[in-house]
Structures are given as C-alpha cells and as structure tokens.
Amino acid sequence: MSSPAVAFARENHARFLDELKDLLRIPSISTLPEHAGDCRTAAETLAAEFRRIGMENVRLIETVHEGGHPMVYADWLHAAGKPTVLVYGHYDVQPVDPVDEWLSPPFEPTERNGNVYARGAVDDKGQVWMQVKALESLLATGGLPLNVRVLLEGEEEVGGEGIAAYVASKPADLKADFALVSDTEMFAPDLPTLCVGLRGMIYTELEVKGAKTDLHSGMYGGAAPNPFMALAHILAKLKDENGHILIPEFYGDVHAPSQQELDAWKSLPFDEEHYRESEVGSKTLVGEEGYTVLERTWARPTLEVHGMPGGFTGAGAKTVIPARALAKVSMRLVPNMTPAKAFEQYKAYVEKIAPAGVDVSVRLIHQGDPCLIPVDNQYIQAAVRAMHDVWGKDTVFIRSGGSIPIVGDFDRHLGLPSVMLGFGLPDDNLHAPNEKFNLKNFRLGIESLVRFLEEAGA
C-alpha cells in the first residue's frame, strides 16, 4: 500500500538529504565542554524544524545538572480516540578521535559508495532526521494519524542523566501508549529488522590508592604498595580466560532466551568468520564456551575494561610508583538482572579481593536497565506490517548487545513498551572513524516510519 505521505517523502528525498547534511555539520559533541554551544545549536535547529513542519508546543527543556545540554520537546495531540506515541532520539554525537583515520572531514558530510559519511550520520542524527521527515510527510498530506509527542536529548553519549531525571519526574507530561526509538540497526542489508531486546549496563570507576604521594621506585620499590600492580591483580580476578565472570552469584538472575528465540537466531544470515574478519578484525573470537556469538553478544552478561589512566605514560622513563591507579570498568546486563544488584555484587567482590596495603573505591558512573519486548505487542505487529509493505520481506526479530538506558526508563516510569525501529547497518562505524549511513536505508527508513505511524494509528 502506498499513501500520500509516502509519495511526499519520495518527491522530497533530495531536500531531506540536504537538510540532514546541514544538521550533520553541527559538531554537537556532548562530552566536550567546548562544544556546549554546538549542542545548543543542534537543539535549536531541531526545534525550529518542528515549528516549521507544524508541530506544536515546541520548546527546549533545560537540564539542571552541571554541563547538561537541552532536550527538545514537541507535540501534536489532535487525533481524538487514537493512541499516542512518544518519539525519542538524540542529537549529540561521539568525539571524532582519531581524526587522522577519517577519509573525509567528520563534520563535512560526504557521499561515496551509496553512503553519507559524517560523525552522527547513523548515531543518531540521521535516524532522528528520518523521524522528523516522516512527521513532516504526514503533516503535509492531511495530518498525523495518531497523537505524537517528541522528546529528543543531547546527552545520550554521556549517560543520559538529564532525560532520565526528567522522565522520572514528569510522567504526566509524557503520557503515551508506546515509544518509538530509532537508534538501532538492521541485521543485514535489505533485511527488515526489529530489535526487541537490549542489554542493560553499569559503568564504573575502580580506584586504588597506595602511598600518600608518588614514590621513587629505587628508594621504595619492594616495600611500598604499587596501586597499578594491585589494580592488575583485581582486574585479573574479575573474569577468567574463557570470558566467565568470577563475581559470586553474578549469573544468578540471568534469564535465558527461549528455544524459539534461539532457533530464530540460528536462521539469521550470520557468518561467524566474516564477522570476525570484517567487523571485529581480530585473530580469533573469544568468550564463554557453549554459547554462539549471537548468544554471547545479545543474551549473556559481560565485563570489560575500557581504560587505565594514571601513572607515567610520557616519552622516556620515569621510575615512579604512582600513588593511585584507576580503571574504567563496565558490565552489560541481560533481562532479569538489575543494575543496583549487579553493582553491589561487583563492589563487594572487589573490596574482598583487594590486596593488602591499598585502599579501593568503586564508583558507579551511570547505569541502564536491560529490556525485552514481547513480539506479540500490537505496536510491534504494526511495525511488522509497515516494514513488509516497504521492504517486501518478513521482519526478523533480534536483540542488541548495546544499551539504550532510556528504553528502561520509559518502561519503569511511564509504563511504555518501546518499538525499536532503526535502520543502521553493522558496518556503519558508529563511535568510530568514517561513520556512515546508507542512503537507501535513509530513504526507505523514512517511508517505513510513515507507514508505521499510519498502521499504529489505524
């Protein structure tokens, strides 16, 4: 089935792409204070566009914590008797380092090989712009078929503290029946995909302190505790060589996928060797024995070390025993696990295994709940119909190893199931140099969102 809104989207595709490029030129890097003004510019640009296309009650919502970036709110609530969707996305982007690995400037969108390359192209400006253009296409051809609230944030890449607090404190202002999240990917090109599960996470800092100040290793080595050695001992006891997490009772609440779900994953077009070579780029894959790659990345908890800043790392030599050492450690959680319990288990274990002579502190930086959406949900089924109409194929259901903390917040505070309808691809390099968005997916993504909103409001 076609529709006037789909026809409008097709006729205006070139303009939509040009507008996206303008948005991509704004370096809205949320983690760098020097780009706070750019984040606000991106928010104001989106607010202006919502006003232009006919959305109402458009405003910026300031976040109150230090270094926060504004949210963008808009709504259109004139579809009497129809459901209400809460549309979510984020306009902030990751830093671009290492910049010398980009083949074209990260904030000068460049087309090549059927893609547009820029930081934020797929994560998440390109997908946000699909949502905006789907709304424009519907508003320009008769109005929206359901009620719409939009809430975009500028802090997703730094933990989403502002929007989490807002959602928890303002449930009446966000009353809806379901949420639409376009921040996920398709399993493979031309394969319509719905993500129905996300891993949660806890992100922590583990700090070890030894002497009161840095010490000369010649004078004090052998007597003074070395925080980096202590930290290494702690980290080595968190996970064994087979990827099994050693924290006591950590796996106690893990909810295993059903046999039906496992069988569906086996039918997906997944080549483990291609994945190893093209996506991971390592000599071999690692992880828990007895589980497939998809099970390990979608349905099993993980523990990773992300960085160990501290000590002397400059050129040349400096024989210092540092007074402190730091590691950034995160855990991905699966359905039925909770961030609070996982953190307490981890913290208690670290404190128990800490070597003598050092003090250890464990800090929680941010967290997010895992989620699993039933596929028989009426809005999931509306998305299935819409995707088949546009792509001409049946939809596959997948989980994602990543985390979108706001999805858990929508469930916990607003009681909303989320339809995670995204159009990225596995090789889009999100968070890496040469991030891209497939132009066909951008075009058909807009059409899919149009048809989804039409089906959900039917």
Tab-separated table of C-alpha atoms in Angstrom:
chain	number	residue	atom	x	y	z
A	1	MET	CA	0.000	0.000	0.000
A	2	SER	CA	1.213	3.485	-0.849
A	3	SER	CA	-0.021	6.671	0.723
A	4	PRO	CA	0.106	10.408	0.019
A	5	ALA	CA	2.675	10.789	2.803
A	6	VAL	CA	4.960	8.153	1.282
A	7	ALA	CA	4.616	9.860	-2.102
A	8	PHE	CA	5.532	13.198	-0.474
A	9	ALA	CA	8.614	11.629	1.115
A	10	ARG	CA	9.747	10.233	-2.228
A	11	GLU	CA	9.258	13.547	-4.006
A	12	ASN	CA	11.250	15.420	-1.354
A	13	HIS	CA	14.050	12.930	-0.739
A	14	ALA	CA	16.792	15.148	-2.187
A	15	ARG	CA	15.771	18.031	0.055
A	16	PHE	CA	15.579	15.760	3.096
A	17	LEU	CA	19.151	14.612	2.464
A	18	ASP	CA	20.449	18.158	2.037
A	19	GLU	CA	18.804	19.136	5.312
A	20	LEU	CA	20.364	16.156	7.062
A	21	LYS	CA	23.789	17.267	5.848
A	22	ASP	CA	23.205	20.689	7.402
A	23	LEU	CA	22.434	19.034	10.734
A	24	LEU	CA	25.498	16.812	10.459
A	25	ARG	CA	27.736	19.855	10.043
A	26	ILE	CA	26.985	20.902	13.637
A	27	PRO	CA	29.704	19.350	15.882
A	28	SER	CA	27.386	18.565	18.788
A	29	ILE	CA	29.871	16.510	20.829
A	30	SER	CA	28.227	16.254	24.223
A	31	THR	CA	31.228	15.046	26.202
A	32	LEU	CA	33.495	18.018	25.334
A	33	PRO	CA	32.688	21.283	27.167
A	34	GLU	CA	33.995	23.388	24.282
A	35	HIS	CA	31.114	22.047	22.137
A	36	ALA	CA	28.312	23.007	24.537
A	37	GLY	CA	27.313	25.838	22.190
A	38	ASP	CA	27.182	23.422	19.254
A	39	CYS	CA	24.897	21.100	21.212
A	40	ARG	CA	22.538	24.006	21.861
A	41	THR	CA	22.677	24.980	18.177
A	42	ALA	CA	21.661	21.446	17.196
A	43	ALA	CA	18.766	21.554	19.663
A	44	GLU	CA	17.602	24.939	18.387
A	45	THR	CA	17.867	23.710	14.782
A	46	LEU	CA	15.602	20.766	15.536
A	47	ALA	CA	13.145	22.943	17.442
A	48	ALA	CA	12.940	25.365	14.510
A	49	GLU	CA	12.270	22.481	12.145
A	50	PHE	CA	9.471	21.133	14.331
A	51	ARG	CA	7.834	24.564	14.286
A	52	ARG	CA	8.223	24.812	10.518
A	53	ILE	CA	6.565	21.464	9.770
A	54	GLY	CA	3.574	22.160	12.034
A	55	MET	CA	4.338	20.520	15.368
A	56	GLU	CA	3.061	22.368	18.425
A	57	ASN	CA	4.208	23.324	21.926
A	58	VAL	CA	7.811	23.222	20.714
A	59	ARG	CA	10.337	24.135	23.380
A	60	LEU	CA	13.766	23.432	24.774
A	61	ILE	CA	13.830	21.803	28.200
A	62	GLU	CA	16.933	22.693	30.137
A	63	THR	CA	18.744	20.033	32.130
A	64	VAL	CA	19.702	21.170	35.583
A	65	HIS	CA	22.921	19.264	36.205
A	66	GLU	CA	26.342	20.756	35.511
A	67	GLY	CA	27.427	20.533	31.882
A	68	GLY	CA	23.987	19.438	30.687
A	69	HIS	CA	22.517	20.014	27.229
A	70	PRO	CA	18.887	20.865	26.475
A	71	MET	CA	16.186	18.440	25.425
A	72	VAL	CA	13.780	19.250	22.583
A	73	TYR	CA	10.054	18.719	23.095
A	74	ALA	CA	7.220	18.980	20.561
A	75	ASP	CA	3.758	17.500	20.246
A	76	TRP	CA	0.648	17.231	18.076
A	77	LEU	CA	-2.374	15.921	20.000
A	78	HIS	CA	-5.390	16.296	17.733
A	79	ALA	CA	-6.130	12.655	16.813
A	80	ALA	CA	-9.127	12.041	19.059
A	81	GLY	CA	-9.550	8.424	20.094
A	82	LYS	CA	-6.191	7.403	18.651
A	83	PRO	CA	-3.132	6.190	20.551
A	84	THR	CA	-0.218	8.447	21.460
A	85	VAL	CA	3.383	7.732	20.519
A	86	LEU	CA	6.405	9.184	22.312
A	87	VAL	CA	9.153	9.620	19.707
A	88	TYR	CA	12.693	9.502	21.077
A	89	GLY	CA	16.140	10.196	19.620
A	90	HIS	CA	19.339	12.064	20.410
A	91	TYR	CA	21.204	14.826	18.620
A	92	ASP	CA	24.531	14.571	20.445
A	93	VAL	CA	27.443	12.687	18.923
A	94	GLN	CA	30.676	10.996	19.926
A	95	PRO	CA	34.105	12.645	19.669
A	96	VAL	CA	35.904	12.103	16.362
A	97	ASP	CA	39.298	10.836	17.537
A	98	PRO	CA	41.453	9.573	15.927
A	99	VAL	CA	40.713	12.255	13.338
A	100	ASP	CA	43.561	11.215	11.030
A	101	GLU	CA	41.744	7.951	10.264
A	102	TRP	CA	38.794	9.745	8.648
A	103	LEU	CA	38.823	9.669	4.847
A	104	SER	CA	36.789	12.892	4.767
A	105	PRO	CA	36.274	15.564	7.442
A	106	PRO	CA	33.946	14.214	10.168
A	107	PHE	CA	31.702	17.285	10.137
A	108	GLU	CA	31.628	17.795	6.370
A	109	PRO	CA	29.117	15.180	5.149
A	110	THR	CA	30.462	13.354	2.111
A	111	GLU	CA	28.685	10.922	-0.199
A	112	ARG	CA	30.518	7.878	-1.529
A	113	ASN	CA	29.646	4.253	-2.240
A	114	GLY	CA	25.956	4.840	-1.611
A	115	ASN	CA	26.520	6.227	1.885
A	116	VAL	CA	26.804	9.584	3.606
A	117	TYR	CA	29.881	9.799	5.841
A	118	ALA	CA	29.963	12.069	8.903
A	119	ARG	CA	30.023	11.870	12.672
A	120	GLY	CA	26.431	11.313	13.772
A	121	ALA	CA	25.318	10.088	10.338
A	122	VAL	CA	23.710	6.958	11.778
A	123	ASP	CA	24.093	7.552	15.533
A	124	ASP	CA	21.724	9.248	15.804
A	125	LYS	CA	21.183	12.375	13.693
A	126	GLY	CA	20.380	10.501	10.505
A	127	GLN	CA	17.775	8.411	12.277
A	128	VAL	CA	16.345	11.409	14.143
A	129	TRP	CA	16.011	13.222	10.839
A	130	MET	CA	14.097	10.229	9.445
A	131	GLN	CA	11.613	10.658	12.283
A	132	VAL	CA	11.295	14.400	11.643
A	133	LYS	CA	10.793	13.885	7.915
A	134	ALA	CA	8.219	11.148	8.462
A	135	LEU	CA	6.243	13.570	10.632
A	136	GLU	CA	6.604	16.309	8.010
A	137	SER	CA	5.387	13.975	5.256
A	138	LEU	CA	2.272	13.102	7.250
A	139	LEU	CA	1.551	16.670	8.379
A	140	ALA	CA	1.923	17.946	4.810
A	141	THR	CA	-0.601	15.449	3.435
A	142	GLY	CA	-3.546	15.602	5.805
A	143	GLY	CA	-2.265	15.409	9.361
A	144	LEU	CA	-0.971	12.778	11.728
A	145	PRO	CA	-2.933	9.515	12.086
A	146	LEU	CA	-2.239	9.381	15.830
A	147	ASN	CA	-1.145	11.670	18.630
A	148	VAL	CA	2.573	12.405	18.824
A	149	ARG	CA	4.928	13.613	21.487
A	150	VAL	CA	8.606	14.061	20.658
A	151	LEU	CA	11.435	14.133	23.197
A	152	LEU	CA	14.992	14.414	21.876
A	153	GLU	CA	18.036	14.598	24.121
A	154	GLY	CA	21.588	15.873	23.832
A	155	GLU	CA	23.273	13.674	26.438
A	156	GLU	CA	22.802	10.089	25.255
A	157	GLU	CA	26.510	9.691	24.565
A	158	VAL	CA	27.388	10.774	28.121
A	159	GLY	CA	24.882	8.674	30.046
A	160	GLY	CA	21.553	10.486	29.611
A	161	GLU	CA	21.414	11.866	33.136
A	162	GLY	CA	19.181	14.806	32.247
A	163	ILE	CA	16.476	12.929	30.366
A	164	ALA	CA	16.409	10.131	32.940
A	165	ALA	CA	15.640	12.642	35.692
A	166	TYR	CA	13.014	14.364	33.545
A	167	VAL	CA	11.209	11.147	32.615
A	168	ALA	CA	11.153	10.066	36.254
A	169	SER	CA	9.778	13.403	37.468
A	170	LYS	CA	7.344	14.333	34.682
A	171	PRO	CA	5.318	11.224	33.757
A	172	ALA	CA	2.112	13.229	33.251
A	173	ASP	CA	3.804	15.449	30.670
A	174	LEU	CA	4.858	12.406	28.643
A	175	LYS	CA	1.666	10.370	28.768
A	176	ALA	CA	1.609	7.985	25.802
A	177	ASP	CA	0.776	4.425	24.757
A	178	PHE	CA	4.131	3.400	23.327
A	179	ALA	CA	7.531	4.812	22.435
A	180	LEU	CA	9.276	4.893	19.063
A	181	VAL	CA	13.075	4.640	19.231
A	182	SER	CA	15.168	4.848	16.060
A	183	ASP	CA	18.673	4.229	17.374
A	184	THR	CA	19.240	0.595	16.387
A	185	GLU	CA	20.293	-1.292	13.274
A	186	MET	CA	19.144	-3.833	10.741
A	187	PHE	CA	20.741	-7.249	10.992
A	188	ALA	CA	21.850	-7.177	7.342
A	189	PRO	CA	21.292	-5.015	4.245
A	190	ASP	CA	17.750	-5.199	2.837
A	191	LEU	CA	16.572	-7.285	5.797
A	192	PRO	CA	13.780	-5.506	7.727
A	193	THR	CA	14.618	-5.844	11.392
A	194	LEU	CA	13.054	-5.072	14.740
A	195	CYS	CA	15.190	-5.014	17.857
A	196	VAL	CA	13.136	-6.404	20.746
A	197	GLY	CA	15.832	-6.741	23.393
A	198	LEU	CA	18.673	-4.658	24.819
A	199	ARG	CA	21.347	-5.365	27.363
A	200	GLY	CA	21.499	-3.028	30.316
A	201	MET	CA	24.745	-1.760	31.789
A	202	ILE	CA	26.644	-0.349	34.706
A	203	TYR	CA	29.687	1.841	34.056
A	204	THR	CA	32.114	2.203	36.943
A	205	GLU	CA	35.427	3.615	38.026
A	206	LEU	CA	37.671	1.450	40.193
A	207	GLU	CA	40.318	3.461	42.052
A	208	VAL	CA	43.215	2.038	44.037
A	209	LYS	CA	45.298	4.220	46.381
A	210	GLY	CA	48.628	3.279	47.926
A	211	ALA	CA	51.174	5.728	49.335
A	212	LYS	CA	50.276	9.320	50.139
A	213	THR	CA	52.329	10.560	47.156
A	214	ASP	CA	54.226	9.221	44.124
A	215	LEU	CA	57.421	7.472	45.200
A	216	HIS	CA	60.868	6.744	43.673
A	217	SER	CA	60.923	3.052	42.770
A	218	GLY	CA	64.621	2.741	43.577
A	219	MET	CA	64.210	4.010	47.112
A	220	TYR	CA	60.829	2.465	47.905
A	221	GLY	CA	60.316	-0.387	45.414
A	222	GLY	CA	59.861	-3.665	47.256
A	223	ALA	CA	58.333	-2.035	50.326
A	224	ALA	CA	55.736	0.440	49.087
A	225	PRO	CA	52.476	-0.895	47.604
A	226	ASN	CA	52.068	-0.300	43.881
A	227	PRO	CA	48.457	0.629	43.042
A	228	PHE	CA	48.847	-0.432	39.404
A	229	MET	CA	50.005	-3.903	40.386
A	230	ALA	CA	47.155	-4.128	42.878
A	231	LEU	CA	44.723	-2.977	40.215
A	232	ALA	CA	46.067	-5.580	37.785
A	233	HIS	CA	45.535	-8.320	40.382
A	234	ILE	CA	41.963	-7.174	40.966
A	235	LEU	CA	41.102	-6.977	37.270
A	236	ALA	CA	42.616	-10.410	36.610
A	237	LYS	CA	40.262	-11.916	39.181
A	238	LEU	CA	37.093	-10.403	37.683
A	239	LYS	CA	36.950	-12.671	34.635
A	240	ASP	CA	38.701	-15.878	33.620
A	241	GLU	CA	40.427	-16.616	30.312
A	242	ASN	CA	37.205	-18.102	28.892
A	243	GLY	CA	35.201	-14.926	29.446
A	244	HIS	CA	33.363	-16.233	32.520
A	245	ILE	CA	32.736	-13.512	35.112
A	246	LEU	CA	34.013	-14.583	38.538
A	247	ILE	CA	31.885	-12.286	40.696
A	248	PRO	CA	29.918	-14.582	43.055
A	249	GLU	CA	26.235	-15.021	42.163
A	250	PHE	CA	26.600	-12.670	39.180
A	251	TYR	CA	24.773	-15.098	36.871
A	252	GLY	CA	22.057	-15.899	39.415
A	253	ASP	CA	19.351	-13.744	37.803
A	254	VAL	CA	20.210	-14.310	34.129
A	255	HIS	CA	17.070	-15.085	32.117
A	256	ALA	CA	17.989	-17.380	29.238
A	257	PRO	CA	16.392	-16.858	25.794
A	258	SER	CA	13.648	-19.280	24.818
A	259	GLN	CA	14.331	-22.174	22.477
A	260	GLN	CA	12.057	-20.477	19.919
A	261	GLU	CA	14.209	-17.368	20.048
A	262	LEU	CA	17.435	-19.370	19.793
A	263	ASP	CA	16.075	-21.234	16.764
A	264	ALA	CA	15.163	-17.901	15.111
A	265	TRP	CA	18.699	-16.600	15.678
A	266	LYS	CA	20.149	-19.704	14.030
A	267	SER	CA	18.158	-18.908	10.871
A	268	LEU	CA	19.658	-15.407	10.539
A	269	PRO	CA	22.210	-14.796	7.755
A	270	PHE	CA	25.222	-14.743	10.079
A	271	ASP	CA	28.708	-15.794	9.007
A	272	GLU	CA	30.952	-16.042	12.051
A	273	GLU	CA	34.183	-15.866	10.040
A	274	HIS	CA	33.021	-12.781	8.132
A	275	TYR	CA	32.016	-11.213	11.435
A	276	ARG	CA	35.445	-11.973	12.920
A	277	GLU	CA	37.341	-10.622	9.927
A	278	SER	CA	35.215	-7.670	8.788
A	279	GLU	CA	33.622	-6.362	11.978
A	280	VAL	CA	35.962	-7.414	14.783
A	281	GLY	CA	39.235	-7.683	12.890
A	282	SER	CA	40.929	-9.979	15.415
A	283	LYS	CA	42.798	-13.273	15.047
A	284	THR	CA	40.059	-15.169	16.844
A	285	LEU	CA	36.823	-14.631	18.719
A	286	VAL	CA	36.683	-15.091	22.472
A	287	GLY	CA	34.015	-15.606	25.079
A	288	GLU	CA	32.120	-18.177	27.060
A	289	GLU	CA	32.278	-21.719	25.745
A	290	GLY	CA	28.995	-23.349	24.842
A	291	TYR	CA	27.359	-20.187	23.513
A	292	THR	CA	27.139	-18.893	19.958
A	293	VAL	CA	28.419	-15.440	19.052
A	294	LEU	CA	24.894	-14.061	18.958
A	295	GLU	CA	24.114	-15.527	22.366
A	296	ARG	CA	27.325	-14.057	23.800
A	297	THR	CA	26.635	-10.593	22.417
A	298	TRP	CA	22.859	-10.461	22.884
A	299	ALA	CA	21.908	-12.670	25.817
A	300	ARG	CA	24.924	-13.046	28.124
A	301	PRO	CA	26.320	-10.532	30.604
A	302	THR	CA	29.831	-9.194	30.037
A	303	LEU	CA	32.570	-7.347	31.871
A	304	GLU	CA	35.029	-5.112	30.044
A	305	VAL	CA	37.920	-2.807	30.982
A	306	HIS	CA	37.903	0.414	28.954
A	307	GLY	CA	40.907	2.342	30.187
A	308	MET	CA	43.526	2.616	32.918
A	309	PRO	CA	44.609	6.250	33.175
A	310	GLY	CA	47.312	7.237	35.623
A	311	GLY	CA	50.986	6.864	36.407
A	312	PHE	CA	53.683	7.911	33.961
A	313	THR	CA	52.853	7.487	30.264
A	314	GLY	CA	55.057	10.130	28.625
A	315	ALA	CA	58.081	9.635	26.416
A	316	GLY	CA	61.236	8.335	28.053
A	317	ALA	CA	61.473	6.862	31.524
A	318	LYS	CA	60.354	7.932	34.963
A	319	THR	CA	60.833	5.392	37.753
A	320	VAL	CA	57.812	6.276	39.810
A	321	ILE	CA	55.491	4.194	41.934
A	322	PRO	CA	52.212	6.079	41.456
A	323	ALA	CA	50.135	6.915	44.487
A	324	ARG	CA	46.927	5.922	42.734
A	325	ALA	CA	45.671	3.885	39.799
A	326	LEU	CA	42.305	3.972	38.063
A	327	ALA	CA	40.385	1.632	35.769
A	328	LYS	CA	37.128	2.230	33.959
A	329	VAL	CA	35.079	-0.971	34.029
A	330	SER	CA	31.614	-1.719	32.679
A	331	MET	CA	29.242	-4.659	32.717
A	332	ARG	CA	26.466	-5.403	30.249
A	333	LEU	CA	23.393	-6.927	31.861
A	334	VAL	CA	20.665	-9.139	30.394
A	335	PRO	CA	16.938	-9.420	31.143
A	336	ASN	CA	16.068	-10.122	34.781
A	337	MET	CA	19.331	-8.579	36.045
A	338	THR	CA	19.221	-5.191	37.766
A	339	PRO	CA	21.961	-2.540	37.757
A	340	ALA	CA	21.683	-1.987	41.532
A	341	LYS	CA	22.198	-5.648	42.432
A	342	ALA	CA	24.960	-6.179	39.872
A	343	PHE	CA	26.848	-3.149	41.168
A	344	GLU	CA	26.603	-4.263	44.780
A	345	GLN	CA	27.862	-7.760	43.878
A	346	TYR	CA	30.767	-6.282	41.942
A	347	LYS	CA	31.657	-3.727	44.615
A	348	ALA	CA	31.598	-6.291	47.425
A	349	TYR	CA	33.779	-8.695	45.461
A	350	VAL	CA	36.351	-6.049	44.539
A	351	GLU	CA	36.644	-4.963	48.158
A	352	LYS	CA	37.077	-8.594	49.237
A	353	ILE	CA	39.888	-9.410	46.768
A	354	ALA	CA	41.818	-6.134	47.089
A	355	PRO	CA	45.487	-6.812	48.001
A	356	ALA	CA	46.952	-5.645	51.305
A	357	GLY	CA	48.422	-2.162	51.545
A	358	VAL	CA	45.950	-0.335	49.299
A	359	ASP	CA	42.569	1.311	49.634
A	360	VAL	CA	39.970	0.588	46.966
A	361	SER	CA	36.919	2.635	46.000
A	362	VAL	CA	34.311	1.670	43.431
A	363	ARG	CA	32.127	4.383	41.904
A	364	LEU	CA	29.029	3.987	39.754
A	365	ILE	CA	29.129	6.477	36.872
A	366	HIS	CA	25.893	5.587	35.070
A	367	GLN	CA	23.522	2.682	34.589
A	368	GLY	CA	20.705	1.371	32.418
A	369	ASP	CA	18.202	-1.463	32.680
A	370	PRO	CA	18.003	-4.353	30.212
A	371	CYS	CA	14.716	-4.873	28.387
A	372	LEU	CA	12.840	-7.471	26.365
A	373	ILE	CA	9.706	-6.507	24.387
A	374	PRO	CA	7.090	-9.227	23.613
A	375	VAL	CA	6.794	-9.629	19.837
A	376	ASP	CA	3.005	-10.023	20.019
A	377	ASN	CA	2.676	-6.403	21.194
A	378	GLN	CA	0.187	-4.608	18.893
A	379	TYR	CA	2.650	-1.846	18.042
A	380	ILE	CA	5.400	-4.339	17.217
A	381	GLN	CA	2.922	-6.019	14.874
A	382	ALA	CA	2.081	-2.650	13.292
A	383	ALA	CA	5.797	-2.199	12.604
A	384	VAL	CA	5.970	-5.674	11.052
A	385	ARG	CA	3.164	-4.788	8.625
A	386	ALA	CA	4.749	-1.445	7.757
A	387	MET	CA	8.167	-2.961	7.113
A	388	HIS	CA	6.725	-5.660	4.869
A	389	ASP	CA	4.872	-3.016	2.886
A	390	VAL	CA	8.059	-1.002	2.258
A	391	TRP	CA	10.718	-3.714	2.017
A	392	GLY	CA	8.616	-6.569	0.616
A	393	LYS	CA	10.040	-9.045	3.135
A	394	ASP	CA	9.158	-10.524	6.501
A	395	THR	CA	10.722	-8.838	9.526
A	396	VAL	CA	13.310	-10.617	11.656
A	397	PHE	CA	13.471	-10.083	15.414
A	398	ILE	CA	16.835	-9.561	17.040
A	399	ARG	CA	18.329	-8.320	20.259
A	400	SER	CA	21.151	-5.827	20.574
A	401	GLY	CA	24.223	-6.196	22.721
A	402	GLY	CA	24.192	-2.461	23.298
A	403	SER	CA	22.247	-0.422	25.810
A	404	ILE	CA	19.717	2.382	25.396
A	405	PRO	CA	19.053	3.342	29.028
A	406	ILE	CA	16.039	5.497	28.167
A	407	VAL	CA	14.138	2.414	26.972
A	408	GLY	CA	14.274	1.057	30.529
A	409	ASP	CA	13.225	4.456	31.878
A	410	PHE	CA	10.220	4.532	29.540
A	411	ASP	CA	9.162	1.117	30.830
A	412	ARG	CA	9.825	1.777	34.516
A	413	HIS	CA	8.483	5.331	34.861
A	414	LEU	CA	5.937	5.619	32.037
A	415	GLY	CA	4.853	2.017	31.532
A	416	LEU	CA	5.613	2.240	27.810
A	417	PRO	CA	6.746	-0.567	25.523
A	418	SER	CA	9.297	0.670	23.000
A	419	VAL	CA	9.272	-0.087	19.293
A	420	MET	CA	12.956	-0.017	18.352
A	421	LEU	CA	12.744	0.653	14.651
A	422	GLY	CA	16.220	1.543	13.390
A	423	PHE	CA	17.936	1.409	10.029
A	424	GLY	CA	21.666	1.379	10.680
A	425	LEU	CA	23.892	-1.416	9.383
A	426	PRO	CA	26.504	-3.481	11.244
A	427	ASP	CA	29.377	-1.843	9.338
A	428	ASP	CA	28.284	1.776	9.884
A	429	ASN	CA	31.230	2.509	12.225
A	430	LEU	CA	29.207	4.241	14.901
A	431	HIS	CA	31.582	5.634	17.554
A	432	ALA	CA	34.498	5.083	15.153
A	433	PRO	CA	36.185	6.957	12.285
A	434	ASN	CA	34.294	7.029	8.969
A	435	GLU	CA	30.835	6.676	10.480
A	436	LYS	CA	28.251	6.385	7.722
A	437	PHE	CA	24.562	5.959	6.944
A	438	ASN	CA	23.363	4.016	3.938
A	439	LEU	CA	21.391	6.342	1.660
A	440	LYS	CA	18.907	3.642	0.661
A	441	ASN	CA	18.218	2.947	4.308
A	442	PHE	CA	17.733	6.666	4.955
A	443	ARG	CA	15.174	6.851	2.140
A	444	LEU	CA	13.296	3.636	2.930
A	445	GLY	CA	13.599	4.322	6.666
A	446	ILE	CA	11.510	7.469	6.263
A	447	GLU	CA	8.923	5.543	4.253
A	448	SER	CA	8.889	2.769	6.865
A	449	LEU	CA	8.317	5.252	9.686
A	450	VAL	CA	5.494	6.897	7.736
A	451	ARG	CA	3.804	3.547	7.188
A	452	PHE	CA	4.393	2.508	10.798
A	453	LEU	CA	2.711	5.616	12.174
A	454	GLU	CA	-0.167	5.065	9.748
A	455	GLU	CA	-0.541	1.426	10.844
A	456	ALA	CA	-0.233	2.262	14.545
A	457	GLY	CA	-2.965	4.879	14.195
A	458	ALA	CA	-5.282	2.796	12.018
